[in-house]
Amino acid sequence: MSEVLFSCWNGKVVDNRAKEADTLESPAHISLPANFFNGKDIKAFMGWGGFVIKDSGISIVNLCVAFLEKVQQESCGQCTPCRIGTKIMLEIMRGIAEGRGREEDLADIISIGEFVRKASKCTIGQTSPTPVIDAITYLREEFEAAIASKNSLTKDDTSRYIGKVTAPCINACPSHLNIPQYVEDIKHGRFLDSLQVIRENTCLPGVLGRVCVRPCELSCRRANADEAIAIKHLKRFVADFESDRHITPKIPRSTSRKDKKVGIIGAGPAGITCAYYLAKKGYQVTVFERFGEPGGMSAMGIPDYRLPRSVLRREVEIVQSLGVEIRYNTLVGRDITMKKIKDEFDAVFIAVGAQGSSSMRIEGEDAGYKGYIPGVKYLLDINQGRDPYPEGKKVVVVGGGNVAIDCVRSSFRVGKEDVNLVYRRTRKEMPADDIEVKDAEEEGVKFHFLCNPTRIIAENGKVTGVELIRMELGEPDESGRRRPVPVEGSQFIIDTDILVPAIGQAIDLSFLDADTQLEVTRRNTIVVDPETMMTSEEGIFSAGDCVTGPGALVAAAGGGRTAALRMHEYLSGKPVKRSDGELMEDFFSAIGVYDPAEDLGIIGGGQRKHLKMMPPEERKSSFAEVESGFSVSEAMIEADRCLRCYRIGVVAL
Amino acid sequence: MEPQNIININGIDYSFTPGETILEVATRNDIYIPTLCYLKGMSPTGVCRICLVEVEGVKTLLASCSTQATPGMVVKTDTPAVINARRMNIELLLASGDHNCLARSLDAGLWTDFQLDALDIEEHRDLCPAYGDCRLQDLAILYRVKPDHVVPVNPKYDVEDVNPFIVRDFSRCILCGRCVQVCNEIQVNKVISFGYRGATSKIITRGDRALKDSDCVFCGECLQVCPVGALMPKQDMALRTPVNEMKKVRTTCSYCGVGCQIYLHVKDNRIERVTGVEGTSPNLGSLCVKGRFGYDFVAHPERLTTPLIKKDGEFHEATWDEALDLVAKRMNDIKRDFGPDSIGLFTSARITNEENYLAQKFIRAVIGTNNIDHCARL
Ligand SMILES: Cc1cc2nc3c(=O)[nH]c(=O)nc-3n(C[C@H](O)[C@H](O)[C@H](O)COP(=O)(O)OP(=O)(O)OC[C@H]3O[C@@H](n4cnc5c(N)ncnc54)[C@H](O)[C@@H]3O)c2cc1C
Ligand code: SF4
Ligand code: SF4
């Protein structure tokens, strides 16, 4: 990796130009990943916080021109400073690059830039002049030389410049929804336009608007001033706005029908999303699904009180309206072989998720006791309207994640009276969503922290209790959380009728036949090339939980969409690879877009709007949706809190 | 007492009601903050950035129209930083189009180029029709802006004069977005929106078509709020009478019974333009296509000025007495020969309620029939 020659990021300068090799400094606040763009090294980068130059062949003037061009492309054109100011900066800078520079140009760029930075409405204008002003400030001699020489710098420039706009929230979202845009549409009352923006990146707005783990909100810049924007609830609002009014969405789709056929295994979020984007492109898509219901874990795992089945069904119907065929009750491996699918279709997408349960590796698990029910199976039964074990009234669920929480909360709803959750660390370390843990507490779940099961106790083939051992927290492990260690001799027993392990999910690939031997990892996840989304076998693609291991819906859906893009390239004979835009987004993730320590210098205090929730006593025994969505005015007021933190970056290759 | 709901502007404390913006508090207390895109009573967009003010503790300048007052906020409306930002803003706006009126004083070299460039467009050879009635010109004069170092950047969109009533001159558009807001929020026709990006931005219809090929109903609401010379009534473009030569006469529109309040802009006893009266019921400045543009009949050469009576298949001019006597006589004859029910009266929305009342009184009491109807009942 070549070293940084000069960098200025957030005002901190590193200047290695005249330094000996052994005294080189490296900028602590920004680091550029090496060999990023298909093995090409980045020569320079200019973005919202400054710029970094690695290759002495780069002309800073040309870099500024490329950057300002991108700014002009992305400026929404509404506020005066950014629309006209950055255009004039660009024209003056272009003049310098093309040998038409004048002495007063640099002062003009700086004074206009200072104005744009101070007066613009959103962060495109507020951040974009900074790197240009910094460049002129610290590398003034290069600009002056360009002005004096009257030569064109652009003629011999062989560098390729790639620009991209992002935002902290967009970058954090695995599906990269254009959040500031759809939020702004809500603010202006253009609810259906907002939904159209969302649908460019996901076909599950109503689902994600209810159950997404919302990585975007954890990276929302507004939180630096007061509270994050209610991005998830706003998405739900526009989705509900459309469905409540029975509006049939207009989905733009390619007019040319393609003769290529795609087979998809699994109608979970990954499979459905992939089907949607391929169908939009005109492919004939067939989905094979084991159950009689679409949605995968979002239907069979996530309980109805969080995600009503009707929401999921409607969104899948929209996908079907594009011509996608879903063959329900078809278990691949039993009802149809993998070989037959490969023969029948030009490309195959595997999205079978992680539908098995991990074992706790304790005595009695394989004994087949009545009352021992793995978490995923437990929820599956409840979601199909069955009480998994009607005789049992007392339940112990083991685990600290969302699945465990869903198990305990659903237990009340099928009439269980005494519901317990066992977790080996403390409340603070629980990976489950804090809000949901609170909801479960309110509903009356008994939590047992710092203990772990060691043995199942059974009589006459039925579970009667579980032996637990107390734990204490030791040294932090690789995840940064402190590792729980058992306290010798502290075993005790809780009586219970039902024991539900919910400590993890496993991937079941038994449907693959001898003919299809895909490369898998130690954890039994399918290996794909991140560049092509293809498995070890040509023409077979995969994404979702079966590739990543059990994860979040938005990640699985995002994987499905990316796979659709790659499959389209594959089927139309184009090079199968991540686009410049996708690579740039990866690049932004590597350098970090959200800075939790940034002082925004704005007036905070704008209170986030919260959804109304049924009181615990009422909701505890009901599968009806517990939260009700925003009203129109609540949504518009909440949307107005968004700061539109767009930021622009350009790399030179 | 807690310092609740008090905001300090330029060193003086003012009380505010929660939800009020800085601009509203300032205006209520006679503190002048210039605005361009701001439309009273509508949700502020904060895009023109002319109303920027300094707020203590905030890094950037804030748009006073869209920033709500908060307790203890300290605002300065006229610091050098604010004034300079406003001047730069006006300068940029002038540079972004063919604003070749007096407002623009470039250095001699650039000026000629600029004028020649502007004159390229035929419509720009004469004085800008907004001259004297232009917020941008006013602001440029008020802030004594001399754009001397700014390169003109003009996206050069053709003047759209194919529409029946409205001429759109994009090179004089400052993209304040007022037209977009009123089209979407007041008339709810949702015809126009911001299109394209950066300096090529343009107010567009769906598919960037001319207004006449869009869903536009030519109510002219956009004209009413355009602060510059970008949207002009077609008749005005032809006449180009400077505002100060026209007399404003307030009256009630006679097209229908709503009673919209209008101004007639009159020169030499001719109506040259109609605008809605802002802030007054029932129309609060809004008009329909007839009220706003349908005034040329008043001075139309083909307009009848006396009654005509047909004799031997040809019309002859007559006096009102002759005409009314004839009508009365014929009505009486018809009533006598065929009975009152052979006569019916159809009244019009162009007459007042009182006149409509008299019409039904006349047909019932004088003629003696219930045959009466009204065009608005359809
Ligand atoms: C209880 C629970 C709660 C969760 N809560 C949330 C949450 O709140 N928020 C969130 O973001 N994520 C949540 N998740 C995670 C989320 O549901 C998953 O990450 C997501 O559903 C994965 O999508 P997928 O398409 O990869 O796989 P899945 O959703 O597992 O779908 C796989 C599909 O393939 C089908 N299938 C499998 N094998 C075959 C075969 N051989 N033949 C035919 N069909 C087959 C399955 O029936 C299934 O429909 C939760 C998961 C669980 C279990
Ligand atoms: S304030 Fe808006 S744009 Fe900024 S991070 Fe939050 S949601 Fe994204
Ligand atoms: S729109 Fe206003 S500023 Fe522009 S030329 Fe016309 S009068 Fe002058």
Short mmCIF file of C-alpha atoms in Angstrom, two decimals, chain A residues 291-429:
data_model
loop_
_atom_site.label_atom_id
_atom_site.label_comp_id
_atom_site.label_asym_id
_atom_site.label_seq_id
_atom_site.Cartn_x
_atom_site.Cartn_y
_atom_site.Cartn_z
CA PHE A 291 -44.81 -23.74 3.47
CA GLY A 292 -48.25 -22.65 2.33
CA GLU A 293 -47.44 -19.05 3.14
CA PRO A 294 -44.83 -16.54 1.94
CA GLY A 295 -42.45 -14.57 4.10
CA GLY A 296 -40.11 -17.15 5.57
CA MET A 297 -39.09 -16.22 9.09
CA SER A 298 -40.96 -12.94 8.87
CA ALA A 299 -44.19 -14.93 8.62
CA MET A 300 -43.39 -18.10 10.51
CA GLY A 301 -41.03 -16.61 13.09
CA ILE A 302 -42.06 -13.05 13.78
CA PRO A 303 -45.35 -13.10 15.69
CA ASP A 304 -48.49 -11.38 14.38
CA TYR A 305 -48.69 -8.83 17.18
CA ARG A 306 -45.52 -7.28 15.73
CA LEU A 307 -46.17 -7.95 12.05
CA PRO A 308 -49.73 -8.74 10.97
CA ARG A 309 -49.75 -11.40 8.28
CA SER A 310 -51.98 -9.22 6.08
CA VAL A 311 -49.15 -6.69 5.64
CA LEU A 312 -46.79 -9.36 4.41
CA ARG A 313 -49.39 -10.94 2.16
CA ARG A 314 -50.21 -7.63 0.49
CA GLU A 315 -46.57 -6.93 -0.28
CA VAL A 316 -46.08 -10.39 -1.68
CA GLU A 317 -49.23 -9.96 -3.79
CA ILE A 318 -47.64 -6.88 -5.33
CA VAL A 319 -44.62 -9.01 -6.23
CA GLN A 320 -46.93 -11.64 -7.71
CA SER A 321 -48.73 -8.96 -9.71
CA LEU A 322 -45.49 -8.59 -11.66
CA GLY A 323 -45.92 -12.16 -12.88
CA VAL A 324 -43.91 -14.02 -10.26
CA GLU A 325 -45.20 -17.54 -9.67
CA ILE A 326 -44.92 -18.97 -6.16
CA ARG A 327 -45.28 -22.75 -5.82
CA TYR A 328 -46.33 -23.26 -2.22
CA ASN A 329 -46.06 -26.50 -0.24
CA THR A 330 -43.14 -27.55 -2.38
CA LEU A 331 -40.14 -28.72 -0.43
CA VAL A 332 -37.11 -28.74 -2.65
CA GLY A 333 -35.30 -32.03 -2.13
CA ARG A 334 -38.54 -33.95 -1.60
CA ASP A 335 -41.18 -32.59 -3.98
CA ILE A 336 -38.76 -31.45 -6.64
CA THR A 337 -35.07 -32.15 -6.96
CA MET A 338 -32.32 -29.63 -7.21
CA LYS A 339 -31.28 -31.25 -10.46
CA LYS A 340 -34.68 -30.70 -12.02
CA ILE A 341 -34.61 -27.04 -11.03
CA LYS A 342 -31.16 -26.61 -12.52
CA ASP A 343 -32.33 -28.19 -15.77
CA GLU A 344 -35.45 -26.11 -15.99
CA PHE A 345 -34.05 -22.66 -15.18
CA ASP A 346 -31.28 -20.50 -16.60
CA ALA A 347 -30.23 -19.35 -13.14
CA VAL A 348 -31.07 -20.43 -9.62
CA PHE A 349 -31.21 -18.40 -6.43
CA ILE A 350 -30.98 -20.18 -3.09
CA ALA A 351 -32.60 -18.32 -0.18
CA VAL A 352 -33.50 -21.05 2.28
CA GLY A 353 -32.63 -19.03 5.38
CA ALA A 354 -31.58 -20.48 8.72
CA GLN A 355 -34.58 -22.45 9.73
CA GLY A 356 -33.18 -25.00 12.15
CA SER A 357 -32.42 -24.49 15.83
CA SER A 358 -28.99 -24.74 17.41
CA SER A 359 -28.65 -27.18 20.20
CA MET A 360 -27.68 -26.17 23.75
CA ARG A 361 -25.44 -29.22 24.00
CA ILE A 362 -26.84 -30.40 27.33
CA GLU A 363 -28.03 -33.68 28.65
CA GLY A 364 -31.49 -34.77 27.53
CA GLU A 365 -31.84 -32.64 24.42
CA ASP A 366 -32.04 -35.57 22.04
CA ALA A 367 -34.29 -37.66 24.23
CA GLY A 368 -37.44 -36.48 22.51
CA TYR A 369 -39.14 -35.35 25.75
CA LYS A 370 -42.56 -33.88 25.44
CA GLY A 371 -42.30 -30.21 26.36
CA TYR A 372 -38.87 -29.73 24.85
CA ILE A 373 -39.55 -27.48 21.84
CA PRO A 374 -36.87 -25.56 19.88
CA GLY A 375 -37.63 -21.82 19.56
CA VAL A 376 -38.17 -21.63 15.82
CA LYS A 377 -40.51 -24.61 15.92
CA TYR A 378 -42.36 -23.15 18.92
CA LEU A 379 -43.04 -19.91 17.07
CA LEU A 380 -43.88 -21.74 13.86
CA ASP A 381 -46.67 -23.63 15.62
CA ILE A 382 -48.01 -20.50 17.29
CA ASN A 383 -47.90 -18.62 14.01
CA GLN A 384 -49.91 -21.36 12.39
CA GLY A 385 -52.52 -20.94 15.08
CA ARG A 386 -51.56 -23.98 17.19
CA ASP A 387 -50.64 -24.13 20.85
CA PRO A 388 -47.41 -26.19 20.67
CA TYR A 389 -48.21 -28.03 23.92
CA PRO A 390 -51.60 -27.20 25.40
CA GLU A 391 -51.11 -29.18 28.63
CA GLY A 392 -48.03 -27.17 29.57
CA LYS A 393 -48.71 -23.97 31.49
CA LYS A 394 -45.26 -22.99 32.65
CA VAL A 395 -42.57 -22.04 30.11
CA VAL A 396 -38.84 -21.48 30.34
CA VAL A 397 -37.19 -19.91 27.29
CA VAL A 398 -33.40 -19.90 27.02
CA GLY A 399 -31.64 -17.09 25.13
CA GLY A 400 -31.22 -13.32 24.99
CA GLY A 401 -31.99 -12.44 21.39
CA ASN A 402 -35.09 -11.33 19.58
CA VAL A 403 -36.18 -14.89 18.94
CA ALA A 404 -36.18 -15.58 22.69
CA ILE A 405 -38.19 -12.43 23.32
CA ASP A 406 -40.70 -13.41 20.63
CA CYS A 407 -41.04 -16.82 22.30
CA VAL A 408 -41.79 -15.43 25.75
CA ARG A 409 -44.15 -12.73 24.51
CA SER A 410 -46.04 -15.18 22.29
CA SER A 411 -46.38 -17.59 25.22
CA PHE A 412 -48.79 -15.29 27.04
CA ARG A 413 -50.79 -15.01 23.87
CA VAL A 414 -51.48 -18.73 23.70
CA GLY A 415 -52.52 -18.74 27.34
CA LYS A 416 -49.33 -19.72 29.17
CA GLU A 417 -49.47 -18.41 32.72
CA ASP A 418 -45.94 -18.50 34.01
CA VAL A 419 -43.36 -17.32 31.51
CA ASN A 420 -39.63 -17.23 32.22
CA LEU A 421 -36.55 -16.21 30.29
CA VAL A 422 -33.10 -17.53 31.13
CA TYR A 423 -30.03 -15.66 29.88
CA ARG A 424 -26.42 -16.29 30.72
CA ARG A 425 -25.30 -12.66 30.83
CA THR A 426 -27.08 -9.59 32.20
CA ARG A 427 -29.84 -7.44 30.82
CA LYS A 428 -27.24 -4.98 29.52
CA GLU A 429 -25.65 -7.55 27.20
#
